[in-house]
Amino acid sequence: MHKEFISGDLPVLALRGLVVFPEQTLHFDIGRVKSALALEEAMHHNQQLLLVPQKSIVDDDPGFGGLYPVGTVVHVKQILKSQDNNIRVLVTGICRARITNILQSDPYMSATVARAEDVTTAENLHTRALRREAKGAYGAYMELAERPAQTVQLRMIASEDTGFVADTIAQNSGIDYPDKAKLLCQFNPVKRLENTLRLLQQEMQMLQLENEIQEKTRAYLDQEQRDYYLREQMKVIREELGEGDEAEEFEEYTRSILALHLAKDTEEKLLKDVARLKKQHFGSAEASVLRNYLDTVLELPWHKTTKERVQVDAARKILEKDHYGLEKVKERILETIAVRQVAPEMPPQILCLVGPPGVGKTSIAYSIAHCLNRKLARISLGGVRDEADIRGHRKTYVGAMPGRIISGIIQAGSMNPVLLLDEIDKMGADHRGDPAAALLEVLDGEQNKAYRDHFLEVPVDLRNVMFITTANTLDTIPRPLLDRMEIIQLSSYTDEEKLMIAKNHLIPKQRSKHGLSRSQLRFADDGIREIITCYTKESGVRNLERSITEICRKTAMQITSSQENVRNVVRGSNVESLLGVRKYLPDRIPAKDQVGLVTGLAWTSVGGETLSVEVNVMDGTGKLELTGNLGDVMKESAHAALSYIRANAGKLGISADFYKTKDIHVHFPEGAVPKDGPSAGIAVCSAMVSALTGVSVRSDVAMTGEISIRGRVLPIGGLKEKTMAAHRQGIRTVIIPKDNERDLQEIDQTVRSALNFVTAETIETVLETALNRKATLTPAMLPELPGDAKNKAHKPGIRQ
């Protein structure tokens, strides 16, 4: 049945890395969809198909142009499907064939196929000798390859058909795939057998060489060297190929070290390590350690630097473009750049940017690197507890590596980078050492000119490296380390600054990221203020950016879901429909003057806030009750205020024995929020005096200041954030300590013009301003509970 094939339409299957010859049986796997479809078609039509080797084995979907001109018509004998969706096929070759007409390329290839017959050759002495030589060579090949003879090979030995002998040898030997494809295209049986014999002899030479290599490898092995078998085999292979000379590697190390022109002692040490490497066994552990060490040392950018750009005007433009506000910080950075411009040889100063999260400390460091045209490497120190993370490990340890300072320089690729030591206040210490102590040498301009990493063991000059550190607080930084850095404080952003940052930076950035145009999404000022006030409580702008991102996502969803043009305008009235229920309700001041109720000002880690102080006076035995989750300092302030009132009771119009006959209860609302600090002293004193005298307190007045037992008003901190909170809540008059008058220059101009500031040296000035001494007491002025139930369970702790 097989011999009767002459021509016909058959599915065509491209073979990759495999050639099937006529009258040969073999199996192979099919994984491509097009091949599977061709096989399925063949099973429906006489179980015959044309197998054609493809020219490029990397081509996953070859067309007819990517196939060899000759293939083999085969009969499919068996099909097995595996669990991984592959198909194993057993076929027997029928005859060579050519494609005469292409029928289709998809979903599978199909063509009109015509049988291709061998050229008829005369049987002579040369032909018989050639067959005998080929059979003998194949027998020798089988012995070298240690393969058992199969039935088809025994048929070949007994056959007198020259073409069949050539095809059988080609099919069952290790001849390369392209050579097999060429043999398939050869129709002269004699020439095909001659080429097959030549290729078989080359393959036998390869087998002999492999056996010789294995024999040489075995000569090197003994009982103690069995673990190195693979390495020794690779070594012998390189020797046979002429690539096993390690002298070239050692010479390359030597040339690289000499080309660096390092200090004499450094150069001598490295050359000594190269000499030690020469004496080591190729696969030994010591050789691996030395190679890793030399590679790391040579990877350092020893004499590579970037050309520094020290132009104050250009730096000012970059800082103004990248950051809004932070005027003092920018000015201090520009001063540093000006010093570099005047005195280029002066080592860079070590700056420490301190401020709450999200105010732009890390981004400022990136801007400084941009201004100076220096490369930047960021080193995160948060959670670092091991001194070896800074100084590195001794190279003898398994997995040893250089410390983070050297790794940062390698990462930057220059010897004058900006190294950003992020979160330096969050380092720890344990039994493995104190990383903060290891940084003392790194950040000391007098010591870091010859910094020695434990892994490198050679001095490295760090004087040209500009170190910038960031921290949220200075409390956890050791004093010796703090003395080596110049502190630049970054305060919280005011609401007005957040508004401008959102308009100029965050909103354009997020609109661009989400593929939105200005017409599709706009933010009104009252909408941004609503987000700032009621959906974020932070010093920086990270949560503000997240809220803007959420609105951008919802707008993108509307665009994809709606057929109409979407034009969203975010206003204060519709923010709740986009972001959900308000997370924070704004603080409210009392609607009218009341007795014993004073508005104080507090500083928190996310900005300033107003804080109510409530005092009730009751008949009793003179007890002072303090509630509201207060810290020790705040409790002491209340006792100091009470001492002043007792000492000046007559002057204040209070009964001299009130401390015996009256109980006083001082309460700070929002009891779940911790509160501490001395700056609520004058507020507590004013509330006590109001409650004891029955005189109401002005509801449009807020105050902050520490009180002494003699009635002096002492200075406080955080005035900028506190006054911003007062302005936000509609306060018209703010009482501050006289010593804080100089801090008014730092307050936002909008706030300064909107508020009336009263400076007080003594509590008398505070009481004169805050109390309605001339007003007549009415029932409406009596204390009452605040009407708004504020949900601030997640509000950060308040520090007065």
PDB file of C-alpha atoms in Angstrom, residues 404-641:
ATOM      1  CA  ARG A 404      25.863  49.441  52.123  1.00  0.00           C
ATOM      2  CA  ILE A 405      28.110  52.473  51.736  1.00  0.00           C
ATOM      3  CA  ILE A 406      30.465  50.753  49.283  1.00  0.00           C
ATOM      4  CA  SER A 407      27.513  49.057  47.550  1.00  0.00           C
ATOM      5  CA  GLY A 408      25.876  52.464  47.123  1.00  0.00           C
ATOM      6  CA  ILE A 409      29.007  53.885  45.485  1.00  0.00           C
ATOM      7  CA  ILE A 410      29.189  50.877  43.131  1.00  0.00           C
ATOM      8  CA  GLN A 411      25.496  51.357  42.321  1.00  0.00           C
ATOM      9  CA  ALA A 412      25.985  55.069  41.612  1.00  0.00           C
ATOM     10  CA  GLY A 413      28.999  54.375  39.391  1.00  0.00           C
ATOM     11  CA  SER A 414      31.013  57.418  40.513  1.00  0.00           C
ATOM     12  CA  MET A 415      33.158  58.470  43.462  1.00  0.00           C
ATOM     13  CA  ASN A 416      31.264  61.727  44.034  1.00  0.00           C
ATOM     14  CA  PRO A 417      27.618  60.626  44.275  1.00  0.00           C
ATOM     15  CA  VAL A 418      24.865  61.824  46.580  1.00  0.00           C
ATOM     16  CA  LEU A 419      24.238  59.011  49.069  1.00  0.00           C
ATOM     17  CA  LEU A 420      20.790  59.295  50.632  1.00  0.00           C
ATOM     18  CA  LEU A 421      20.719  57.566  54.024  1.00  0.00           C
ATOM     19  CA  ASP A 422      16.962  57.232  54.417  1.00  0.00           C
ATOM     20  CA  GLU A 423      15.215  56.791  57.808  1.00  0.00           C
ATOM     21  CA  ILE A 424      18.401  57.142  59.846  1.00  0.00           C
ATOM     22  CA  ASP A 425      16.305  57.527  63.002  1.00  0.00           C
ATOM     23  CA  LYS A 426      14.917  53.994  62.655  1.00  0.00           C
ATOM     24  CA  MET A 427      18.149  52.034  63.054  1.00  0.00           C
ATOM     25  CA  GLY A 428      18.378  49.576  65.918  1.00  0.00           C
ATOM     26  CA  ALA A 429      21.126  47.801  67.797  1.00  0.00           C
ATOM     27  CA  ASP A 430      21.529  44.271  69.153  1.00  0.00           C
ATOM     28  CA  HIS A 431      24.233  41.712  69.985  1.00  0.00           C
ATOM     29  CA  ARG A 432      25.650  42.022  66.456  1.00  0.00           C
ATOM     30  CA  GLY A 433      26.672  45.638  67.012  1.00  0.00           C
ATOM     31  CA  ASP A 434      25.388  49.180  66.640  1.00  0.00           C
ATOM     32  CA  PRO A 435      25.119  50.425  63.041  1.00  0.00           C
ATOM     33  CA  ALA A 436      24.848  54.027  64.290  1.00  0.00           C
ATOM     34  CA  ALA A 437      28.359  53.699  65.738  1.00  0.00           C
ATOM     35  CA  ALA A 438      29.620  52.379  62.401  1.00  0.00           C
ATOM     36  CA  LEU A 439      28.261  55.505  60.718  1.00  0.00           C
ATOM     37  CA  LEU A 440      30.375  57.778  62.907  1.00  0.00           C
ATOM     38  CA  GLU A 441      33.444  57.206  60.729  1.00  0.00           C
ATOM     39  CA  VAL A 442      31.435  57.415  57.503  1.00  0.00           C
ATOM     40  CA  LEU A 443      29.941  60.830  58.367  1.00  0.00           C
ATOM     41  CA  ASP A 444      33.116  62.364  59.820  1.00  0.00           C
ATOM     42  CA  GLY A 445      34.934  64.494  57.254  1.00  0.00           C
ATOM     43  CA  GLU A 446      38.244  64.051  59.072  1.00  0.00           C
ATOM     44  CA  GLN A 447      38.054  60.247  59.172  1.00  0.00           C
ATOM     45  CA  ASN A 448      36.298  59.136  56.003  1.00  0.00           C
ATOM     46  CA  LYS A 449      39.213  60.009  53.722  1.00  0.00           C
ATOM     47  CA  ALA A 450      40.532  56.488  54.418  1.00  0.00           C
ATOM     48  CA  TYR A 451      37.349  54.539  55.133  1.00  0.00           C
ATOM     49  CA  ARG A 452      37.946  50.789  55.383  1.00  0.00           C
ATOM     50  CA  ASP A 453      35.150  48.395  54.607  1.00  0.00           C
ATOM     51  CA  HIS A 454      35.576  44.993  56.278  1.00  0.00           C
ATOM     52  CA  PHE A 455      35.108  43.237  52.929  1.00  0.00           C
ATOM     53  CA  LEU A 456      37.439  45.425  50.850  1.00  0.00           C
ATOM     54  CA  GLU A 457      40.208  45.791  53.479  1.00  0.00           C
ATOM     55  CA  VAL A 458      41.639  48.709  51.486  1.00  0.00           C
ATOM     56  CA  PRO A 459      41.100  52.441  52.182  1.00  0.00           C
ATOM     57  CA  VAL A 460      38.440  54.279  50.176  1.00  0.00           C
ATOM     58  CA  ASP A 461      38.220  58.099  50.088  1.00  0.00           C
ATOM     59  CA  LEU A 462      34.679  59.260  50.874  1.00  0.00           C
ATOM     60  CA  ARG A 463      35.453  62.983  51.096  1.00  0.00           C
ATOM     61  CA  ASN A 464      33.846  63.725  47.718  1.00  0.00           C
ATOM     62  CA  VAL A 465      30.655  61.842  48.601  1.00  0.00           C
ATOM     63  CA  MET A 466      27.745  64.083  49.612  1.00  0.00           C
ATOM     64  CA  PHE A 467      25.734  62.449  52.386  1.00  0.00           C
ATOM     65  CA  ILE A 468      22.098  63.427  52.957  1.00  0.00           C
ATOM     66  CA  THR A 469      20.159  61.757  55.759  1.00  0.00           C
ATOM     67  CA  THR A 470      16.431  61.845  56.499  1.00  0.00           C
ATOM     68  CA  ALA A 471      14.571  61.314  59.762  1.00  0.00           C
ATOM     69  CA  ASN A 472      11.130  61.824  61.260  1.00  0.00           C
ATOM     70  CA  THR A 473      12.491  62.680  64.700  1.00  0.00           C
ATOM     71  CA  LEU A 474      15.822  63.491  66.320  1.00  0.00           C
ATOM     72  CA  ASP A 475      14.977  61.760  69.603  1.00  0.00           C
ATOM     73  CA  THR A 476      16.249  58.317  68.552  1.00  0.00           C
ATOM     74  CA  ILE A 477      19.450  59.482  66.818  1.00  0.00           C
ATOM     75  CA  PRO A 478      22.534  59.118  69.075  1.00  0.00           C
ATOM     76  CA  ARG A 479      24.066  62.452  70.079  1.00  0.00           C
ATOM     77  CA  PRO A 480      27.566  61.764  68.614  1.00  0.00           C
ATOM     78  CA  LEU A 481      25.989  60.951  65.249  1.00  0.00           C
ATOM     79  CA  LEU A 482      23.723  63.994  65.427  1.00  0.00           C
ATOM     80  CA  ASP A 483      26.730  66.281  66.045  1.00  0.00           C
ATOM     81  CA  ARG A 484      28.190  65.281  62.658  1.00  0.00           C
ATOM     82  CA  MET A 485      25.144  66.458  60.712  1.00  0.00           C
ATOM     83  CA  GLU A 486      23.596  69.830  59.990  1.00  0.00           C
ATOM     84  CA  ILE A 487      19.899  69.725  60.822  1.00  0.00           C
ATOM     85  CA  ILE A 488      17.315  71.154  58.412  1.00  0.00           C
ATOM     86  CA  GLN A 489      13.793  71.079  59.827  1.00  0.00           C
ATOM     87  CA  LEU A 490      10.837  70.525  57.492  1.00  0.00           C
ATOM     88  CA  SER A 491       7.564  71.473  59.133  1.00  0.00           C
ATOM     89  CA  SER A 492       4.105  70.266  58.227  1.00  0.00           C
ATOM     90  CA  TYR A 493       2.423  71.786  55.197  1.00  0.00           C
ATOM     91  CA  THR A 494      -0.312  74.269  55.912  1.00  0.00           C
ATOM     92  CA  ASP A 495      -3.699  73.809  54.277  1.00  0.00           C
ATOM     93  CA  GLU A 496      -2.934  76.617  51.835  1.00  0.00           C
ATOM     94  CA  GLU A 497       0.371  74.970  50.894  1.00  0.00           C
ATOM     95  CA  LYS A 498      -1.391  71.646  50.395  1.00  0.00           C
ATOM     96  CA  LEU A 499      -3.929  73.402  48.165  1.00  0.00           C
ATOM     97  CA  MET A 500      -1.189  74.852  45.948  1.00  0.00           C
ATOM     98  CA  ILE A 501       0.758  71.561  45.870  1.00  0.00           C
ATOM     99  CA  ALA A 502      -2.378  69.714  44.799  1.00  0.00           C
ATOM    100  CA  LYS A 503      -3.166  72.269  42.054  1.00  0.00           C
ATOM    101  CA  ASN A 504       0.372  72.614  40.685  1.00  0.00           C
ATOM    102  CA  HIS A 505       1.799  69.124  41.166  1.00  0.00           C
ATOM    103  CA  LEU A 506      -0.485  66.304  42.342  1.00  0.00           C
ATOM    104  CA  ILE A 507      -3.539  66.841  40.149  1.00  0.00           C
ATOM    105  CA  PRO A 508      -1.610  67.313  36.847  1.00  0.00           C
ATOM    106  CA  LYS A 509       0.572  64.300  37.703  1.00  0.00           C
ATOM    107  CA  GLN A 510      -2.367  61.985  38.433  1.00  0.00           C
ATOM    108  CA  ARG A 511      -4.396  63.236  35.463  1.00  0.00           C
ATOM    109  CA  SER A 512      -1.473  62.401  33.209  1.00  0.00           C
ATOM    110  CA  LYS A 513      -0.973  58.974  34.794  1.00  0.00           C
ATOM    111  CA  HIS A 514      -4.647  58.051  34.367  1.00  0.00           C
ATOM    112  CA  GLY A 515      -4.886  59.359  30.800  1.00  0.00           C
ATOM    113  CA  LEU A 516      -7.381  62.090  31.664  1.00  0.00           C
ATOM    114  CA  SER A 517      -7.597  65.522  30.086  1.00  0.00           C
ATOM    115  CA  ARG A 518      -8.235  68.784  31.903  1.00  0.00           C
ATOM    116  CA  SER A 519     -11.703  68.991  30.385  1.00  0.00           C
ATOM    117  CA  GLN A 520     -12.632  65.523  31.653  1.00  0.00           C
ATOM    118  CA  LEU A 521     -11.642  66.181  35.284  1.00  0.00           C
ATOM    119  CA  ARG A 522     -11.258  69.513  37.049  1.00  0.00           C
ATOM    120  CA  PHE A 523     -10.871  70.334  40.727  1.00  0.00           C
ATOM    121  CA  ALA A 524     -12.368  73.458  42.257  1.00  0.00           C
ATOM    122  CA  ASP A 525     -10.557  75.047  45.198  1.00  0.00           C
ATOM    123  CA  ASP A 526     -13.407  74.292  47.603  1.00  0.00           C
ATOM    124  CA  GLY A 527     -13.303  70.644  46.518  1.00  0.00           C
ATOM    125  CA  ILE A 528      -9.584  70.365  47.248  1.00  0.00           C
ATOM    126  CA  ARG A 529     -10.078  72.062  50.633  1.00  0.00           C
ATOM    127  CA  GLU A 530     -12.883  69.626  51.452  1.00  0.00           C
ATOM    128  CA  ILE A 531     -10.551  66.683  50.695  1.00  0.00           C
ATOM    129  CA  ILE A 532      -7.757  68.215  52.800  1.00  0.00           C
ATOM    130  CA  THR A 533      -9.985  68.978  55.783  1.00  0.00           C
ATOM    131  CA  CYS A 534     -12.376  66.027  55.886  1.00  0.00           C
ATOM    132  CA  TYR A 535     -10.509  63.125  54.242  1.00  0.00           C
ATOM    133  CA  THR A 536      -6.875  63.574  55.302  1.00  0.00           C
ATOM    134  CA  LYS A 537      -5.113  64.174  58.589  1.00  0.00           C
ATOM    135  CA  GLU A 538      -1.417  64.344  57.786  1.00  0.00           C
ATOM    136  CA  SER A 539       1.632  66.556  57.759  1.00  0.00           C
ATOM    137  CA  GLY A 540       2.490  65.825  54.134  1.00  0.00           C
ATOM    138  CA  VAL A 541       0.400  65.135  51.059  1.00  0.00           C
ATOM    139  CA  ARG A 542       0.529  61.341  50.581  1.00  0.00           C
ATOM    140  CA  ASN A 543      -3.084  60.681  51.605  1.00  0.00           C
ATOM    141  CA  LEU A 544      -4.166  63.743  49.658  1.00  0.00           C
ATOM    142  CA  GLU A 545      -2.547  62.247  46.554  1.00  0.00           C
ATOM    143  CA  ARG A 546      -4.266  58.907  47.250  1.00  0.00           C
ATOM    144  CA  SER A 547      -7.649  60.669  47.426  1.00  0.00           C
ATOM    145  CA  ILE A 548      -6.965  62.453  44.131  1.00  0.00           C
ATOM    146  CA  THR A 549      -5.924  59.117  42.624  1.00  0.00           C
ATOM    147  CA  GLU A 550      -9.210  57.548  43.768  1.00  0.00           C
ATOM    148  CA  ILE A 551     -11.203  60.323  42.090  1.00  0.00           C
ATOM    149  CA  CYS A 552      -9.176  59.833  38.880  1.00  0.00           C
ATOM    150  CA  ARG A 553      -9.984  56.102  38.943  1.00  0.00           C
ATOM    151  CA  LYS A 554     -13.690  56.759  39.365  1.00  0.00           C
ATOM    152  CA  THR A 555     -13.604  59.253  36.489  1.00  0.00           C
ATOM    153  CA  ALA A 556     -11.825  56.725  34.256  1.00  0.00           C
ATOM    154  CA  MET A 557     -14.504  54.179  35.178  1.00  0.00           C
ATOM    155  CA  GLN A 558     -17.238  56.630  34.186  1.00  0.00           C
ATOM    156  CA  ILE A 559     -15.531  57.279  30.837  1.00  0.00           C
ATOM    157  CA  THR A 560     -15.338  53.566  30.004  1.00  0.00           C
ATOM    158  CA  SER A 561     -18.915  52.893  31.166  1.00  0.00           C
ATOM    159  CA  SER A 562     -20.648  55.859  29.566  1.00  0.00           C
ATOM    160  CA  GLN A 563     -21.177  56.602  25.887  1.00  0.00           C
ATOM    161  CA  GLU A 564     -21.396  60.340  26.555  1.00  0.00           C
ATOM    162  CA  ASN A 565     -18.561  62.797  27.129  1.00  0.00           C
ATOM    163  CA  VAL A 566     -17.643  62.850  30.833  1.00  0.00           C
ATOM    164  CA  ARG A 567     -16.836  66.237  32.336  1.00  0.00           C
ATOM    165  CA  ASN A 568     -16.367  65.976  36.099  1.00  0.00           C
ATOM    166  CA  VAL A 569     -15.824  69.018  38.295  1.00  0.00           C
ATOM    167  CA  VAL A 570     -14.880  68.171  41.884  1.00  0.00           C
ATOM    168  CA  ARG A 571     -16.495  70.677  44.235  1.00  0.00           C
ATOM    169  CA  GLY A 572     -16.976  70.711  47.958  1.00  0.00           C
ATOM    170  CA  SER A 573     -20.593  69.694  47.503  1.00  0.00           C
ATOM    171  CA  ASN A 574     -19.907  66.481  45.563  1.00  0.00           C
ATOM    172  CA  VAL A 575     -16.696  65.189  47.176  1.00  0.00           C
ATOM    173  CA  GLU A 576     -18.718  62.948  49.482  1.00  0.00           C
ATOM    174  CA  SER A 577     -20.305  61.199  46.478  1.00  0.00           C
ATOM    175  CA  LEU A 578     -16.824  60.408  45.134  1.00  0.00           C
ATOM    176  CA  LEU A 579     -14.893  59.515  48.297  1.00  0.00           C
ATOM    177  CA  GLY A 580     -17.663  58.363  50.598  1.00  0.00           C
ATOM    178  CA  VAL A 581     -18.630  59.617  54.034  1.00  0.00           C
ATOM    179  CA  ARG A 582     -16.293  62.132  55.620  1.00  0.00           C
ATOM    180  CA  LYS A 583     -13.509  60.473  57.576  1.00  0.00           C
ATOM    181  CA  TYR A 584     -12.934  63.524  59.786  1.00  0.00           C
ATOM    182  CA  LEU A 585     -15.340  66.228  60.858  1.00  0.00           C
ATOM    183  CA  PRO A 586     -13.915  69.757  61.214  1.00  0.00           C
ATOM    184  CA  ASP A 587     -13.461  71.125  64.723  1.00  0.00           C
ATOM    185  CA  ARG A 588     -16.149  73.562  65.805  1.00  0.00           C
ATOM    186  CA  ILE A 589     -15.766  76.500  68.119  1.00  0.00           C
ATOM    187  CA  PRO A 590     -18.616  77.317  70.575  1.00  0.00           C
ATOM    188  CA  ALA A 591     -21.417  79.262  68.932  1.00  0.00           C
ATOM    189  CA  LYS A 592     -21.628  81.691  71.890  1.00  0.00           C
ATOM    190  CA  ASP A 593     -19.587  82.808  74.888  1.00  0.00           C
ATOM    191  CA  GLN A 594     -19.730  80.317  77.735  1.00  0.00           C
ATOM    192  CA  VAL A 595     -18.422  80.020  81.276  1.00  0.00           C
ATOM    193  CA  GLY A 596     -15.565  77.581  81.842  1.00  0.00           C
ATOM    194  CA  LEU A 597     -15.069  76.738  78.151  1.00  0.00           C
ATOM    195  CA  VAL A 598     -11.830  77.904  76.474  1.00  0.00           C
ATOM    196  CA  THR A 599     -10.468  77.155  73.005  1.00  0.00           C
ATOM    197  CA  GLY A 600      -6.822  76.107  73.143  1.00  0.00           C
ATOM    198  CA  LEU A 601      -4.419  75.349  70.312  1.00  0.00           C
ATOM    199  CA  ALA A 602      -2.585  72.050  69.940  1.00  0.00           C
ATOM    200  CA  TRP A 603       0.183  70.667  67.748  1.00  0.00           C
ATOM    201  CA  THR A 604       0.005  67.116  66.396  1.00  0.00           C
ATOM    202  CA  SER A 605       2.195  65.109  64.079  1.00  0.00           C
ATOM    203  CA  VAL A 606      -0.209  65.926  61.247  1.00  0.00           C
ATOM    204  CA  GLY A 607      -0.504  69.678  61.882  1.00  0.00           C
ATOM    205  CA  GLY A 608      -2.282  72.038  64.241  1.00  0.00           C
ATOM    206  CA  GLU A 609      -5.738  71.688  65.810  1.00  0.00           C
ATOM    207  CA  THR A 610      -8.043  73.532  68.156  1.00  0.00           C
ATOM    208  CA  LEU A 611      -8.647  71.910  71.529  1.00  0.00           C
ATOM    209  CA  SER A 612     -11.494  72.675  73.912  1.00  0.00           C
ATOM    210  CA  VAL A 613     -10.800  72.946  77.659  1.00  0.00           C
ATOM    211  CA  GLU A 614     -13.872  72.470  79.878  1.00  0.00           C
ATOM    212  CA  VAL A 615     -13.992  73.268  83.605  1.00  0.00           C
ATOM    213  CA  ASN A 616     -16.825  72.645  86.024  1.00  0.00           C
ATOM    214  CA  VAL A 617     -16.845  73.908  89.648  1.00  0.00           C
ATOM    215  CA  MET A 618     -18.912  72.066  92.250  1.00  0.00           C
ATOM    216  CA  ASP A 619     -19.346  72.173  95.996  1.00  0.00           C
ATOM    217  CA  GLY A 620     -16.950  69.758  97.590  1.00  0.00           C
ATOM    218  CA  THR A 621     -13.754  69.377  99.561  1.00  0.00           C
ATOM    219  CA  GLY A 622     -11.201  70.977  97.207  1.00  0.00           C
ATOM    220  CA  LYS A 623     -10.427  68.067  94.902  1.00  0.00           C
ATOM    221  CA  LEU A 624      -8.920  68.676  91.437  1.00  0.00           C
ATOM    222  CA  GLU A 625     -10.052  66.114  88.858  1.00  0.00           C
ATOM    223  CA  LEU A 626      -8.205  65.913  85.505  1.00  0.00           C
ATOM    224  CA  THR A 627      -9.641  63.765  82.686  1.00  0.00           C
ATOM    225  CA  GLY A 628      -9.143  63.358  78.937  1.00  0.00           C
ATOM    226  CA  ASN A 629      -6.173  60.941  78.641  1.00  0.00           C
ATOM    227  CA  LEU A 630      -3.613  63.510  79.796  1.00  0.00           C
ATOM    228  CA  GLY A 631       0.129  63.107  80.084  1.00  0.00           C
ATOM    229  CA  ASP A 632       2.199  64.010  83.163  1.00  0.00           C
ATOM    230  CA  VAL A 633       3.350  67.362  81.766  1.00  0.00           C
ATOM    231  CA  MET A 634      -0.209  68.491  81.049  1.00  0.00           C
ATOM    232  CA  LYS A 635      -1.340  67.439  84.537  1.00  0.00           C
ATOM    233  CA  GLU A 636       1.500  69.467  86.054  1.00  0.00           C
ATOM    234  CA  SER A 637       0.377  72.491  83.999  1.00  0.00           C
ATOM    235  CA  ALA A 638      -3.112  72.208  85.530  1.00  0.00           C
ATOM    236  CA  HIS A 639      -1.633  72.088  89.043  1.00  0.00           C
ATOM    237  CA  ALA A 640       0.576  75.093  88.237  1.00  0.00           C
ATOM    238  CA  ALA A 641      -2.490  77.028  87.066  1.00  0.00           C
TER     239      ALA A 641
END
